[in-house]
Short mmCIF file of C-alpha atoms (C1' of nucleotides) in Angstrom, two decimals:
data_model
loop_
_atom_site.label_atom_id
_atom_site.label_comp_id
_atom_site.label_asym_id
_atom_site.label_seq_id
_atom_site.Cartn_x
_atom_site.Cartn_y
_atom_site.Cartn_z
CA UNK U 26 17.21 17.43 -12.00
CA UNK U 27 20.06 19.13 -10.20
CA UNK U 28 22.39 16.83 -8.33
CA UNK U 29 22.73 17.69 -4.68
CA UNK U 30 26.20 17.46 -3.22
CA UNK U 31 26.56 13.75 -2.60
CA UNK U 32 23.53 12.23 -4.30
CA UNK U 33 24.43 8.82 -5.64
CA UNK U 34 22.84 7.60 -8.84
CA UNK U 35 20.95 4.99 -6.89
CA UNK U 36 19.44 7.53 -4.53
CA UNK U 37 18.58 9.79 -7.47
CA UNK U 38 16.72 6.92 -9.05
CA UNK U 39 14.88 6.03 -5.87
CA UNK U 40 13.81 9.61 -5.36
CA UNK U 41 12.60 10.01 -8.92
CA UNK U 42 10.87 6.63 -8.93
CA UNK U 43 9.17 7.47 -5.68
CA UNK U 44 7.78 10.66 -7.17
CA UNK U 45 6.52 9.04 -10.34
CA UNK U 46 5.13 5.87 -8.78
CA UNK U 47 3.26 7.84 -6.16
CA UNK U 48 1.52 9.93 -8.81
CA UNK U 49 0.97 7.28 -11.46
CA UNK U 50 0.98 3.95 -9.67
CA UNK U 51 2.83 0.86 -10.83
CA UNK U 52 0.82 0.37 -14.03
CA UNK U 53 0.72 4.01 -15.02
CA UNK U 54 4.38 4.82 -14.37
CA UNK U 55 6.87 4.82 -17.28
CA UNK U 56 10.53 3.97 -16.91
CA UNK U 57 11.38 6.76 -19.35
CA UNK U 58 9.61 9.31 -17.16
CA UNK U 59 11.46 8.09 -14.09
CA UNK U 60 14.77 8.33 -15.95
CA UNK U 61 13.98 11.87 -17.10
CA UNK U 62 12.96 12.88 -13.59
CA UNK U 63 16.25 11.52 -12.26
CA UNK U 64 18.20 13.20 -15.05
CA UNK U 65 19.85 9.95 -16.13
CA UNK U 66 19.50 7.34 -18.81
CA UNK U 67 16.76 4.74 -18.88
CA UNK U 68 19.26 1.90 -19.07
CA UNK U 69 20.62 2.87 -15.68
CA UNK U 70 17.33 2.00 -14.04
CA UNK U 71 17.80 -1.57 -15.18
CA UNK U 72 21.48 -1.54 -14.30
CA UNK U 73 20.65 -0.68 -10.69
CA UNK U 74 17.32 -2.41 -10.17
CA UNK U 75 17.12 -5.01 -12.94
CA UNK U 76 13.35 -4.61 -13.60
CA UNK U 77 10.51 -2.19 -13.14
CA UNK U 78 8.93 -4.60 -10.70
CA UNK U 79 12.01 -4.66 -8.50
CA UNK U 80 12.39 -0.91 -8.64
CA UNK U 81 8.80 -0.55 -7.64
CA UNK U 82 9.16 -2.91 -4.72
CA UNK U 83 12.21 -1.07 -3.47
CA UNK U 84 10.28 2.20 -3.57
CA UNK U 85 7.18 0.75 -2.01
CA UNK U 86 8.98 -0.84 0.91
CA UNK U 87 10.89 2.34 1.59
CA UNK U 88 7.71 4.38 1.46
CA UNK U 89 5.77 2.05 3.68
CA UNK U 90 8.60 1.94 6.17
CA UNK U 91 8.34 5.74 6.49
CA UNK U 92 4.60 5.55 7.13
CA UNK U 93 4.16 2.61 9.46
CA UNK U 94 6.20 3.85 12.45
CA UNK U 95 3.73 6.72 12.91
CA UNK U 96 1.03 4.17 13.53
CA UNK U 97 3.09 1.74 15.53
CA UNK U 98 4.17 4.46 17.94
CA UNK U 99 0.72 5.32 19.22
CA UNK U 100 -0.06 1.73 19.96
CA UNK U 101 2.87 1.10 22.22
CA UNK U 102 3.00 4.23 24.34
CA UNK U 103 1.87 4.16 27.93
CA UNK U 104 -0.13 7.40 28.04
CA UNK U 105 -3.93 7.49 28.43
CA UNK U 106 -6.05 6.98 25.32
CA UNK U 107 -7.06 10.63 25.20
CA UNK U 108 -3.45 11.84 25.12
CA UNK U 109 -2.55 9.22 22.57
CA UNK U 110 -5.30 10.32 20.27
CA UNK U 111 -4.36 13.98 20.51
CA UNK U 112 -0.70 13.48 19.80
CA UNK U 113 -1.25 10.82 17.20
CA UNK U 114 -3.79 12.71 15.10
CA UNK U 115 -1.72 15.86 15.29
CA UNK U 116 1.50 14.17 14.24
CA UNK U 117 -0.09 11.89 11.71
CA UNK U 118 -2.00 14.63 9.90
CA UNK U 119 1.04 16.90 9.97
CA UNK U 120 3.07 14.12 8.41
CA UNK U 121 0.54 13.44 5.67
CA UNK U 122 0.22 17.13 4.83
CA UNK U 123 3.89 16.95 3.92
CA UNK U 124 3.43 13.72 1.92
CA UNK U 125 -0.03 14.06 0.43
CA UNK U 126 0.37 11.44 -2.29
CA UNK U 127 1.53 8.81 0.12
CA UNK U 128 -1.74 7.35 1.44
CA UNK U 129 -3.23 7.01 -1.99
CA UNK U 130 -0.15 5.31 -3.27
CA UNK U 131 -0.03 2.79 -0.47
CA UNK U 132 -3.70 1.91 -0.57
CA UNK U 133 -3.87 1.72 -4.33
CA UNK U 134 -0.95 -0.66 -4.58
CA UNK U 135 -1.94 -2.76 -1.60
CA UNK U 136 -5.27 -3.17 -3.27
CA UNK U 137 -3.75 -4.07 -6.60
CA UNK U 138 -1.40 -6.63 -5.18
CA UNK U 139 -2.48 -8.17 -1.91
CA UNK U 140 0.74 -10.15 -1.55
CA UNK U 141 2.56 -6.96 -0.62
CA UNK U 142 0.99 -7.17 2.79
CA UNK U 143 2.69 -10.49 3.41
CA UNK U 144 6.02 -9.10 2.23
CA UNK U 145 5.67 -6.08 4.48
CA UNK U 146 4.55 -8.19 7.39
CA UNK U 147 7.77 -10.17 7.12
CA UNK U 148 10.26 -7.50 6.18
CA UNK U 149 9.03 -4.40 7.97
CA UNK U 150 6.41 -5.55 10.42
CA UNK U 151 2.86 -4.36 10.97
CA UNK U 152 1.44 -2.49 13.95
CA UNK U 153 0.07 -4.73 16.65
CA UNK U 154 -3.29 -3.75 18.11
CA UNK U 155 -3.33 -5.95 21.19
CA UNK U 156 -2.05 -3.40 23.66
CA UNK U 157 -4.29 -0.66 22.30
CA UNK U 158 -7.35 -2.91 22.45
CA UNK U 159 -6.68 -3.89 26.04
CA UNK U 160 -6.15 -0.30 27.04
CA UNK U 161 -9.43 0.79 25.46
CA UNK U 162 -11.26 -2.04 27.18
CA UNK U 163 -9.71 -1.10 30.51
CA UNK U 164 -10.68 2.57 30.22
CA UNK U 165 -14.19 1.58 29.21
CA UNK U 166 -14.48 -0.63 32.30
CA UNK U 167 -13.12 2.17 34.50
CA UNK U 168 -15.79 4.47 33.14
CA UNK U 169 -13.31 6.83 31.50
CA UNK U 170 -14.63 6.01 28.04
CA UNK U 171 -18.05 5.18 26.67
CA UNK U 172 -18.34 1.60 25.43
CA UNK U 173 -16.47 1.12 22.17
CA UNK U 174 -14.37 -1.64 20.64
CA UNK U 175 -10.69 -0.95 20.20
CA UNK U 176 -10.81 -2.11 16.59
CA UNK U 177 -13.60 0.27 15.67
CA UNK U 178 -11.95 3.18 17.43
CA UNK U 179 -8.70 2.46 15.64
CA UNK U 180 -10.40 2.34 12.27
CA UNK U 181 -12.20 5.59 13.05
CA UNK U 182 -8.97 7.35 13.96
CA UNK U 183 -7.24 6.28 10.77
CA UNK U 184 -10.32 7.12 8.71
CA UNK U 185 -10.56 10.67 10.04
CA UNK U 186 -6.84 11.25 9.65
CA UNK U 187 -6.28 9.83 6.22
CA UNK U 188 -9.52 10.08 4.27
CA UNK U 189 -9.36 13.76 3.24
CA UNK U 190 -6.06 13.06 1.53
CA UNK U 191 -7.37 10.11 -0.42
CA UNK U 192 -10.06 12.12 -2.12
CA UNK U 193 -8.72 15.64 -2.27
CA UNK U 194 -9.98 16.66 -5.70
CA UNK U 195 -13.47 15.30 -5.12
CA UNK U 196 -13.88 16.93 -1.73
CA UNK U 197 -12.57 20.22 -3.05
CA UNK U 198 -15.23 20.08 -5.75
CA UNK U 199 -18.07 19.10 -3.41
CA UNK U 200 -17.21 21.49 -0.62
CA UNK U 201 -16.54 23.99 -3.39
CA UNK U 202 -13.35 25.60 -2.12
CA UNK U 203 -9.99 26.42 -3.63
CA UNK U 204 -6.64 24.94 -2.71
CA UNK U 205 -5.80 27.58 -0.13
CA UNK U 206 -9.00 27.09 1.80
CA UNK U 207 -8.79 23.34 1.49
CA UNK U 208 -5.33 23.46 3.05
CA UNK U 209 -6.76 25.57 5.85
CA UNK U 210 -9.42 22.92 6.39
CA UNK U 211 -6.72 20.27 6.60
CA UNK U 212 -4.68 22.38 9.01
CA UNK U 213 -7.72 22.72 11.25
CA UNK U 214 -8.08 18.97 11.30
CA UNK U 215 -4.79 18.60 13.18
CA UNK U 216 -6.74 19.52 16.31
CA UNK U 217 -10.36 19.21 15.13
CA UNK U 218 -10.14 15.49 14.56
CA UNK U 219 -8.89 14.78 18.07
CA UNK U 220 -11.68 16.91 19.54
CA UNK U 221 -14.23 15.12 17.42
CA UNK U 222 -13.04 11.69 18.53
CA UNK U 223 -12.65 12.54 22.18
CA UNK U 224 -16.03 14.25 22.36
CA UNK U 225 -17.47 11.05 21.07
CA UNK U 226 -15.82 8.53 23.36
CA UNK U 227 -15.32 10.37 26.64
CA UNK U 228 -17.79 9.24 29.25
CA UNK Z 81 -20.54 -15.64 -19.51
CA UNK Z 82 -24.15 -16.74 -19.81
CA UNK Z 83 -26.42 -14.33 -21.58
CA UNK Z 84 -29.46 -13.34 -19.57
CA UNK Z 85 -32.72 -13.15 -21.46
CA UNK Z 86 -32.50 -9.75 -23.05
CA UNK Z 87 -28.92 -8.72 -22.45
CA UNK Z 88 -27.71 -6.68 -25.39
CA UNK Z 89 -24.09 -6.90 -26.43
CA UNK Z 90 -23.58 -3.35 -25.31
CA UNK Z 91 -24.88 -4.03 -21.82
CA UNK Z 92 -22.78 -7.18 -21.63
CA UNK Z 93 -19.72 -5.13 -22.45
CA UNK Z 94 -20.54 -2.44 -19.94
CA UNK Z 95 -21.06 -4.99 -17.21
CA UNK Z 96 -17.84 -6.82 -17.95
CA UNK Z 97 -15.87 -3.60 -18.32
CA UNK Z 98 -17.25 -2.35 -15.04
CA UNK Z 99 -16.05 -5.49 -13.29
CA UNK Z 100 -12.56 -5.39 -14.77
CA UNK Z 101 -11.99 -1.64 -14.47
CA UNK Z 102 -13.08 -1.63 -10.85
CA UNK Z 103 -10.57 -4.33 -9.96
CA UNK Z 104 -7.68 -3.24 -12.18
CA UNK Z 105 -8.16 0.45 -12.84
CA UNK Z 106 -7.83 2.10 -16.23
CA UNK Z 107 -4.12 1.39 -16.65
CA UNK Z 108 -4.21 -2.15 -15.35
CA UNK Z 109 -7.29 -3.31 -17.26
CA UNK Z 110 -6.88 -5.26 -20.52
CA UNK Z 111 -9.34 -5.14 -23.37
CA UNK Z 112 -8.85 -8.87 -23.91
CA UNK Z 113 -9.84 -9.58 -20.31
CA UNK Z 114 -12.94 -7.45 -20.66
CA UNK Z 115 -13.87 -9.27 -23.87
CA UNK Z 116 -13.38 -12.66 -22.21
CA UNK Z 117 -15.44 -11.58 -19.22
CA UNK Z 118 -18.23 -10.48 -21.55
CA UNK Z 119 -17.95 -13.68 -23.58
CA UNK Z 120 -17.47 -11.81 -26.83
CA UNK Z 121 -14.68 -10.82 -29.17
CA UNK Z 122 -12.21 -8.06 -28.51
CA UNK Z 123 -13.07 -6.33 -31.77
CA UNK Z 124 -16.61 -5.78 -30.53
CA UNK Z 125 -15.40 -3.54 -27.76
CA UNK Z 126 -14.04 -1.18 -30.39
CA UNK Z 127 -17.10 -1.57 -32.55
CA UNK Z 128 -19.31 -0.36 -29.71
CA UNK Z 129 -17.07 2.07 -27.88
CA UNK Z 130 -14.34 2.96 -30.38
CA UNK Z 131 -11.47 3.11 -27.82
CA UNK Z 132 -10.50 1.91 -24.39
CA UNK Z 133 -10.63 5.48 -23.16
CA UNK Z 134 -14.21 5.93 -24.28
CA UNK Z 135 -15.27 2.61 -22.85
CA UNK Z 136 -13.69 3.58 -19.58
CA UNK Z 137 -15.45 6.91 -19.48
CA UNK Z 138 -18.79 5.30 -20.16
CA UNK Z 139 -18.22 2.88 -17.28
CA UNK Z 140 -16.95 5.54 -14.95
CA UNK Z 141 -19.84 7.91 -15.50
CA UNK Z 142 -22.34 5.12 -15.03
CA UNK Z 143 -20.63 4.03 -11.83
CA UNK Z 144 -20.38 7.50 -10.43
CA UNK Z 145 -24.01 8.15 -11.23
CA UNK Z 146 -24.93 5.16 -9.08
CA UNK Z 147 -22.89 6.45 -6.17
CA UNK Z 148 -23.57 10.17 -6.08
CA UNK Z 149 -27.34 10.12 -5.41
CA UNK Z 150 -26.70 8.46 -2.05
CA UNK Z 151 -24.78 11.52 -1.01
CA UNK Z 152 -27.01 14.07 -2.64
CA UNK Z 153 -30.08 12.68 -0.90
CA UNK Z 154 -28.93 13.35 2.63
CA UNK Z 155 -28.08 16.93 1.84
CA UNK Z 156 -31.48 17.91 0.60
CA UNK Z 157 -33.80 16.25 3.09
CA UNK Z 158 -35.61 18.30 5.69
CA UNK Z 159 -35.11 16.07 8.72
CA UNK Z 160 -32.88 17.05 11.67
CA UNK Z 161 -29.14 16.47 11.37
CA UNK Z 162 -29.22 13.54 13.78
CA UNK Z 163 -31.83 11.68 11.75
CA UNK Z 164 -29.99 12.46 8.55
CA UNK Z 165 -26.79 11.04 9.88
CA UNK Z 166 -28.43 7.84 11.10
CA UNK Z 167 -30.22 7.09 7.88
CA UNK Z 168 -27.38 8.20 5.67
CA UNK Z 169 -24.64 6.17 7.33
CA UNK Z 170 -26.88 3.12 7.47
CA UNK Z 171 -27.86 3.32 3.84
CA UNK Z 172 -24.48 4.37 2.58
CA UNK Z 173 -22.55 1.62 4.35
CA UNK Z 174 -25.15 -0.95 3.32
CA UNK Z 175 -24.75 0.17 -0.27
CA UNK Z 176 -20.96 -0.01 -0.18
CA UNK Z 177 -21.00 -3.46 1.40
CA UNK Z 178 -22.75 -4.57 -1.76
CA UNK Z 179 -20.29 -2.72 -4.01
CA UNK Z 180 -17.00 -2.96 -2.14
CA UNK Z 181 -14.72 -2.16 -5.08
CA UNK Z 182 -16.59 0.98 -5.95
CA UNK Z 183 -15.04 3.59 -3.64
CA UNK Z 184 -11.52 2.56 -4.48
CA UNK Z 185 -12.26 2.68 -8.15
CA UNK Z 186 -13.76 6.14 -8.02
CA UNK Z 187 -11.06 7.67 -5.87
CA UNK Z 188 -8.21 6.05 -7.73
CA UNK Z 189 -9.41 7.27 -11.09
CA UNK Z 190 -10.40 10.71 -9.90
CA UNK Z 191 -6.92 11.01 -8.56
CA UNK Z 192 -5.34 9.81 -11.76
CA UNK Z 193 -7.29 12.14 -13.95
CA UNK Z 194 -8.57 15.27 -12.26
CA UNK Z 195 -10.47 16.40 -15.33
CA UNK Z 196 -13.08 13.74 -14.65
CA UNK Z 197 -14.44 15.92 -11.90
CA UNK Z 198 -15.24 18.64 -14.40
CA UNK Z 199 -16.92 16.15 -16.72
CA UNK Z 200 -18.99 14.77 -13.87
CA UNK Z 201 -19.83 18.21 -12.61
CA UNK Z 202 -21.29 19.04 -16.00
CA UNK Z 203 -22.90 15.78 -16.99
CA UNK Z 204 -24.09 14.29 -13.72
CA UNK Z 205 -23.83 17.03 -11.14
CA UNK Z 206 -22.19 17.07 -7.74
CA UNK Z 207 -23.82 17.26 -4.32
CA UNK Z 208 -24.33 20.77 -3.05
CA UNK Z 209 -23.35 21.41 0.55
CA UNK Z 210 -25.03 24.77 1.08
CA UNK Z 211 -28.21 23.52 2.67
CA UNK Z 212 -26.38 21.05 4.89
CA UNK Z 213 -23.94 23.72 6.05
CA UNK Z 214 -26.74 26.14 6.94
CA UNK Z 215 -28.63 23.46 8.79
CA UNK Z 216 -25.58 22.53 10.87
CA UNK Z 217 -24.95 26.16 11.67
CA UNK Z 218 -28.57 26.63 12.73
CA UNK Z 219 -28.56 23.61 15.03
CA UNK Z 220 -25.27 24.77 16.54
CA UNK Z 221 -26.78 28.18 17.26
CA UNK Z 222 -29.88 26.58 18.75
CA UNK Z 223 -27.66 24.58 21.08
CA UNK Z 224 -28.69 21.24 19.60
CA UNK Z 225 -25.17 20.55 18.40
CA UNK Z 226 -21.74 21.38 19.73
CA UNK Z 227 -19.84 23.89 17.58
CA UNK Z 228 -18.64 22.28 14.37
CA UNK Z 229 -18.30 23.37 10.77
CA UNK Z 230 -20.57 21.73 8.24
CA UNK Z 231 -17.66 21.01 5.95
CA UNK Z 232 -15.71 19.18 8.62
CA UNK Z 233 -18.73 17.21 9.73
CA UNK Z 234 -19.44 16.19 6.15
CA UNK Z 235 -15.87 15.05 5.60
CA UNK Z 236 -15.99 13.10 8.85
CA UNK Z 237 -19.17 11.32 7.87
CA UNK Z 238 -17.79 10.29 4.50
CA UNK Z 239 -14.48 9.28 6.04
CA UNK Z 240 -16.07 6.97 8.61
CA UNK Z 241 -18.40 5.45 6.04
CA UNK Z 242 -15.99 4.85 3.21
CA UNK Z 243 -12.52 4.43 4.66
CA UNK Z 244 -12.73 0.80 5.80
CA UNK Z 245 -13.53 -0.21 2.24
CA UNK Z 246 -10.59 1.64 0.76
CA UNK Z 247 -8.06 -0.25 2.79
CA UNK Z 248 -9.64 -3.62 3.44
CA UNK Z 249 -6.58 -5.83 3.10
CA UNK Z 250 -4.38 -3.61 5.23
CA UNK Z 251 -6.90 -3.25 8.03
CA UNK Z 252 -7.58 -6.98 8.01
CA UNK Z 253 -3.85 -7.56 8.47
CA UNK Z 254 -3.42 -4.95 11.21
CA UNK Z 255 -6.54 -5.80 13.17
CA UNK Z 256 -5.58 -9.40 12.49
CA UNK Z 257 -8.96 -10.87 11.65
CA UNK Z 258 -10.31 -13.07 8.88
CA UNK Z 259 -12.84 -12.14 6.24
CA UNK Z 260 -15.84 -13.32 8.22
CA UNK Z 261 -14.98 -11.25 11.25
CA UNK Z 262 -14.05 -8.27 9.12
CA UNK Z 263 -17.46 -8.41 7.50
CA UNK Z 264 -19.01 -8.51 10.97
CA UNK Z 265 -17.02 -5.41 11.86
CA UNK Z 266 -18.36 -3.68 8.77
CA UNK Z 267 -21.91 -4.77 9.55
CA UNK Z 268 -21.59 -3.27 13.02
CA UNK Z 269 -20.53 0.00 11.49
CA UNK Z 270 -23.96 0.47 9.91
CA UNK Z 271 -25.12 1.66 13.34
CA UNK Z 272 -21.80 2.16 15.17
CA UNK Z 273 -20.69 5.00 12.93
CA UNK Z 274 -23.85 7.01 13.48
CA UNK Z 275 -23.55 6.56 17.24
CA UNK Z 276 -19.94 7.62 17.12
CA UNK Z 277 -20.72 10.78 15.19
CA UNK Z 278 -23.78 11.74 17.17
CA UNK Z 279 -22.07 11.17 20.50
CA UNK Z 280 -19.46 13.58 19.32
CA UNK Z 281 -21.61 16.44 18.09
CA UNK Z 282 -24.71 16.36 20.27
CA UNK Z 283 -24.66 19.14 22.82
"C1'" DG E 174 29.22 3.26 -14.60
"C1'" DT E 175 27.02 5.55 -18.30
"C1'" DC E 176 25.42 6.02 -22.72
"C1'" DT E 177 22.99 4.81 -27.72
"C1'" DA E 178 20.67 1.72 -30.33
"C1'" DT E 179 17.73 -1.90 -30.77
"C1'" DA E 180 15.48 -6.27 -29.72
"C1'" DG E 181 11.17 -8.33 -28.37
"C1'" DC E 182 6.82 -8.27 -26.56
"C1'" DC E 183 2.36 -6.89 -25.56
"C1'" DA E 184 -1.83 -4.43 -25.96
"C1'" DG E 185 -4.93 -1.32 -28.46
"C1'" DA E 186 -6.82 -0.72 -32.72
"C1'" DT E 187 -8.26 -1.93 -37.55
"C1'" DA E 188 -9.21 -4.58 -42.04
"C1'" DG E 189 -11.96 -7.47 -44.10
"C1'" DA E 190 -14.50 -11.99 -44.56
"C1'" DC E 191 -18.91 -13.78 -43.31
"C1'" DG C 177 -23.21 -7.39 -35.91
"C1'" DT C 178 -19.70 -10.70 -35.14
"C1'" DC C 179 -15.65 -12.98 -36.02
"C1'" DT C 180 -10.22 -13.99 -37.32
"C1'" DA C 181 -6.10 -12.19 -38.57
"C1'" DT C 182 -3.02 -8.54 -38.53
"C1'" DC C 183 -1.01 -3.96 -38.03
"C1'" DT C 184 1.15 -0.49 -35.25
"C1'" DG C 185 2.99 1.91 -31.50
"C1'" DG C 186 4.83 2.01 -27.20
"C1'" DC C 187 7.15 0.12 -23.43
"C1'" DT C 188 10.39 -2.96 -20.85
"C1'" DA C 189 14.59 -4.82 -21.23
"C1'" DT C 190 19.19 -5.90 -23.19
"C1'" DA C 191 23.51 -5.66 -26.16
"C1'" DG C 192 27.43 -3.49 -26.78
"C1'" DA C 193 30.45 0.74 -27.46
"C1'" DC C 194 32.96 3.92 -24.60
#
DNA sequence: GTCTATAGCCAGATAGAC
DNA sequence: GTCTATCTGGCTATAGAC
């Protein structure tokens, strides 16, 4: 690992730990591998973060904090649902393309340790659906949208955005395409997904 | 663990291992926990399956084999796309509701060890999309469906079916509902998802 | 702050009695 | 086939020199 100009040891560790934890998960990650990746000694990990558990939590919180705002933003804007969906899916999928291991990491660890949700709720905050739900209901009543519950629509949006990244290898095998064409498929989804959703809900 | 009438030790082990691996994953699972769950001694696990790795593979293949046929079936039927989607989403979501840990398990482990896909491809077989893709193309040309690629439609169907189960705890927290109401939401999806998809693609 | 060496523990695997 | 007891290796964590 080559040190960039002003990389502190702590930030080197966090970066390396992030990489390894995202690929291997908490249980599968090895402190030695993280140390090697950071180009420093294993003892330093404990010097800076005391334990593997605490290092992991630091990484996880940081990672989640980079992911959540994407979701929170859509919910609190004032634009119509259709515009929200277009900009959100485009930005969200673009973001995930650049961080493909991220969704898997978050879901895997949240599943493994449910308490994390409480920690995150307190320390970072979770998106609030109330405004979005009301807006959907209003547009349904105005006849702009076909009847649909805000919760279900929200789940559908996340599902269509995130799912292909959770299962990459399997989908590649089933759809029987190589990496290049799979990436093309994902690129297409930046606009495809919004069209798919809007076609479905527009009255 | 109470032995049912003709449960062999091997089947007891497989059942227990299935339970533990699905919740904890390969790395997080402990042979001792599996033995306790099966109500037998730890040494027996090695007597029957030699190593943790081999036990895991036996469980994984068995699990995958119970999941894949659901997907393969839809692709090879002769009914119109709309009917396929309705019956597939209904059956698939019903199945997952009864095996909620299953999708997470499969995706997590496929992600951890990409070689598994090759093993499964050889030993169990993967769904083939060709027929489905041709059928979608045909119905698009006939004007039954709006333009959409078979691959994208297939990914969308899987995404909408499976996603809510991959992220249960997080969605519960964001949508801010309890288990009972979350289960209601999932029940609704048995028909909701098909409506959502068909609304979107029907010309 | 950073390293080497090592303690201590835990989990997978095996030996061997029954 | 099933058990108890034990080995062995690997991993987290710490002690202590520099």
